[in-house]
């Protein structure tokens, strides 16, 4: 499972020696108090570690190098309590490889109007000290998050929290590994992409493995292990008599458990964070993995069907961003539409692989024919998803850049029960509506596979895209299709020019 408390961000305060030792002692005391307060804030999931007041180019460069070397550090928060001449920051920021956030705040919330003197003014100079620091970030063309407001305010802490979640997902991706069992679904375009560029730009490696390599792990599973796994199924899900011992589908369930245990052993031993399968390459497997994928996702793995490694890596990043929050994240697909009464809606589902972390109630464990792929009936979890806001996100290889596309949606109940649909499913209304959202999604080249989440927000994903230096496009309540098309054209122009800069 993913525990963001294992990570930390470093809080670094800028100043200079011009103000004297007493002022610097107050700067340090204020900064330490702020870091401790932020570390305890409910909305910030990682530890905030105060790393001192830096007053020289050498000290700045040193703390930036230390941050890069520290495996627990996912990013750096900078703040200028006083004026900190920004040429001092050039070497440090040039070398810094971790994400950084510029917090534009000040220690005190209100001005002590009747008591203000020049000592107070010299100590509390963030209003113009941060502007000096902001200039050097812009002059150096550095990607960074800027948060403005008092550090005790909930909205400021929420912005910091969202960024630390994105930074944690970025940290997790660096050196991450995606296993592809088999290749992409044949002749499909959007699930293809440049895996070398992905490793350069996004940090994770993608490698293929023959299904036969997985089969070795599946075949090594013992009957006792299968019995124990089925016991866990019985405890966690609603299971019909046909799947229970002596039931006519019990052997089907035992094979599903065997596949899960084999996949889990393969992924654990290889240190993988995400994986893909494809129903067109199952040689040696009796079933397409169903409950295996659903349960592995629930434990934090990313997944993409039909060899879709980009979505697998994105789902893993979203799992990290949402860790510890109430709700879930899943691989998803826009499957079919409702154009009739009660408004236009999307029915999202897949053949099998929807994560039970988004279930609105205890899932039902069932086995049914797959109707595709020519394999035995696989076991899977069947459930609906509770109402509320959510996002669908996709990562696209546009040839000269990666594009992240996000649509905000509202999950709604099905108009009627879907008792004959034997898969997990979710119904949503895209914002601003289906006509505009689908038009914008298709115009942007959005994939049919997505990462769906009721805990990760547009803000988390935008922060992640900013850290990664990739294009970000959002479809929401404010989207106008004509203006969205213009944004696509402007972005094409920008990225064409940027390649030559």
PDB file of N, CA and C in Angstrom, residues 8-11 67 72-77 96 98-101 163 167-168 171:
ATOM      1  N   UNK A   8       8.788  13.464   2.375  1.00  0.00           N
ATOM      2  CA  UNK A   8       8.900  14.781   2.999  1.00  0.00           C
ATOM      3  C   UNK A   8       9.194  15.822   1.937  1.00  0.00           C
ATOM      4  N   UNK A   9       8.785  17.067   2.215  1.00  0.00           N
ATOM      5  CA  UNK A   9       9.227  18.214   1.430  1.00  0.00           C
ATOM      6  C   UNK A   9      10.083  19.081   2.332  1.00  0.00           C
ATOM      7  N   UNK A  10      11.063  19.725   1.725  1.00  0.00           N
ATOM      8  CA  UNK A  10      11.992  20.564   2.493  1.00  0.00           C
ATOM      9  C   UNK A  10      11.549  22.021   2.416  1.00  0.00           C
ATOM     10  N   UNK A  11      11.489  22.652   3.575  1.00  0.00           N
ATOM     11  CA  UNK A  11      11.101  24.058   3.688  1.00  0.00           C
ATOM     12  C   UNK A  11      12.385  24.870   3.830  1.00  0.00           C
ATOM     13  N   UNK A  67      18.914  18.029  -1.246  1.00  0.00           N
ATOM     14  CA  UNK A  67      17.539  17.626  -1.554  1.00  0.00           C
ATOM     15  C   UNK A  67      17.517  16.600  -2.676  1.00  0.00           C
ATOM     16  N   UNK A  72      13.978  10.415   0.480  1.00  0.00           N
ATOM     17  CA  UNK A  72      12.653  10.683   1.062  1.00  0.00           C
ATOM     18  C   UNK A  72      12.093  12.033   0.621  1.00  0.00           C
ATOM     19  N   UNK A  73      12.955  12.909   0.109  1.00  0.00           N
ATOM     20  CA  UNK A  73      12.527  14.258  -0.272  1.00  0.00           C
ATOM     21  C   UNK A  73      11.881  14.233  -1.654  1.00  0.00           C
ATOM     22  N   UNK A  74      10.615  14.684  -1.726  1.00  0.00           N
ATOM     23  CA  UNK A  74       9.914  14.712  -3.005  1.00  0.00           C
ATOM     24  C   UNK A  74       9.868  16.107  -3.611  1.00  0.00           C
ATOM     25  N   UNK A  75      10.302  17.112  -2.877  1.00  0.00           N
ATOM     26  CA  UNK A  75      10.280  18.462  -3.410  1.00  0.00           C
ATOM     27  C   UNK A  75      10.733  19.477  -2.379  1.00  0.00           C
ATOM     28  N   UNK A  76      10.885  20.726  -2.842  1.00  0.00           N
ATOM     29  CA  UNK A  76      11.385  21.816  -2.007  1.00  0.00           C
ATOM     30  C   UNK A  76      10.386  22.965  -2.027  1.00  0.00           C
ATOM     31  N   UNK A  77      10.065  23.493  -0.844  1.00  0.00           N
ATOM     32  CA  UNK A  77       9.234  24.692  -0.703  1.00  0.00           C
ATOM     33  C   UNK A  77      10.154  25.848  -0.345  1.00  0.00           C
ATOM     34  N   UNK A  96      19.065  21.986  -9.113  1.00  0.00           N
ATOM     35  CA  UNK A  96      17.959  21.290  -8.454  1.00  0.00           C
ATOM     36  C   UNK A  96      17.145  20.476  -9.454  1.00  0.00           C
ATOM     37  N   UNK A  98      14.698  18.186  -8.143  1.00  0.00           N
ATOM     38  CA  UNK A  98      13.417  17.917  -7.498  1.00  0.00           C
ATOM     39  C   UNK A  98      12.441  19.071  -7.812  1.00  0.00           C
ATOM     40  N   UNK A  99      11.141  18.793  -7.810  1.00  0.00           N
ATOM     41  CA  UNK A  99      10.161  19.871  -8.009  1.00  0.00           C
ATOM     42  C   UNK A  99      10.266  20.916  -6.886  1.00  0.00           C
ATOM     43  N   UNK A 100       9.937  22.151  -7.215  1.00  0.00           N
ATOM     44  CA  UNK A 100       9.901  23.128  -6.131  1.00  0.00           C
ATOM     45  C   UNK A 100       8.681  24.026  -6.239  1.00  0.00           C
ATOM     46  N   UNK A 101       8.262  24.469  -5.061  1.00  0.00           N
ATOM     47  CA  UNK A 101       7.092  25.326  -4.911  1.00  0.00           C
ATOM     48  C   UNK A 101       7.536  26.630  -4.266  1.00  0.00           C
ATOM     49  N   UNK A 163      -0.172  19.969  -4.268  1.00  0.00           N
ATOM     50  CA  UNK A 163       1.146  19.935  -4.926  1.00  0.00           C
ATOM     51  C   UNK A 163       2.024  18.839  -4.349  1.00  0.00           C
ATOM     52  N   UNK A 167       3.815  15.973  -6.370  1.00  0.00           N
ATOM     53  CA  UNK A 167       5.261  15.772  -6.264  1.00  0.00           C
ATOM     54  C   UNK A 167       5.590  14.352  -5.820  1.00  0.00           C
ATOM     55  N   UNK A 168       4.759  13.784  -4.951  1.00  0.00           N
ATOM     56  CA  UNK A 168       4.967  12.400  -4.515  1.00  0.00           C
ATOM     57  C   UNK A 168       4.772  11.436  -5.683  1.00  0.00           C
ATOM     58  N   UNK A 171       7.806  11.719  -7.863  1.00  0.00           N
ATOM     59  CA  UNK A 171       8.911  11.014  -7.208  1.00  0.00           C
ATOM     60  C   UNK A 171       8.772   9.507  -7.410  1.00  0.00           C
TER      61      UNK A 171
END
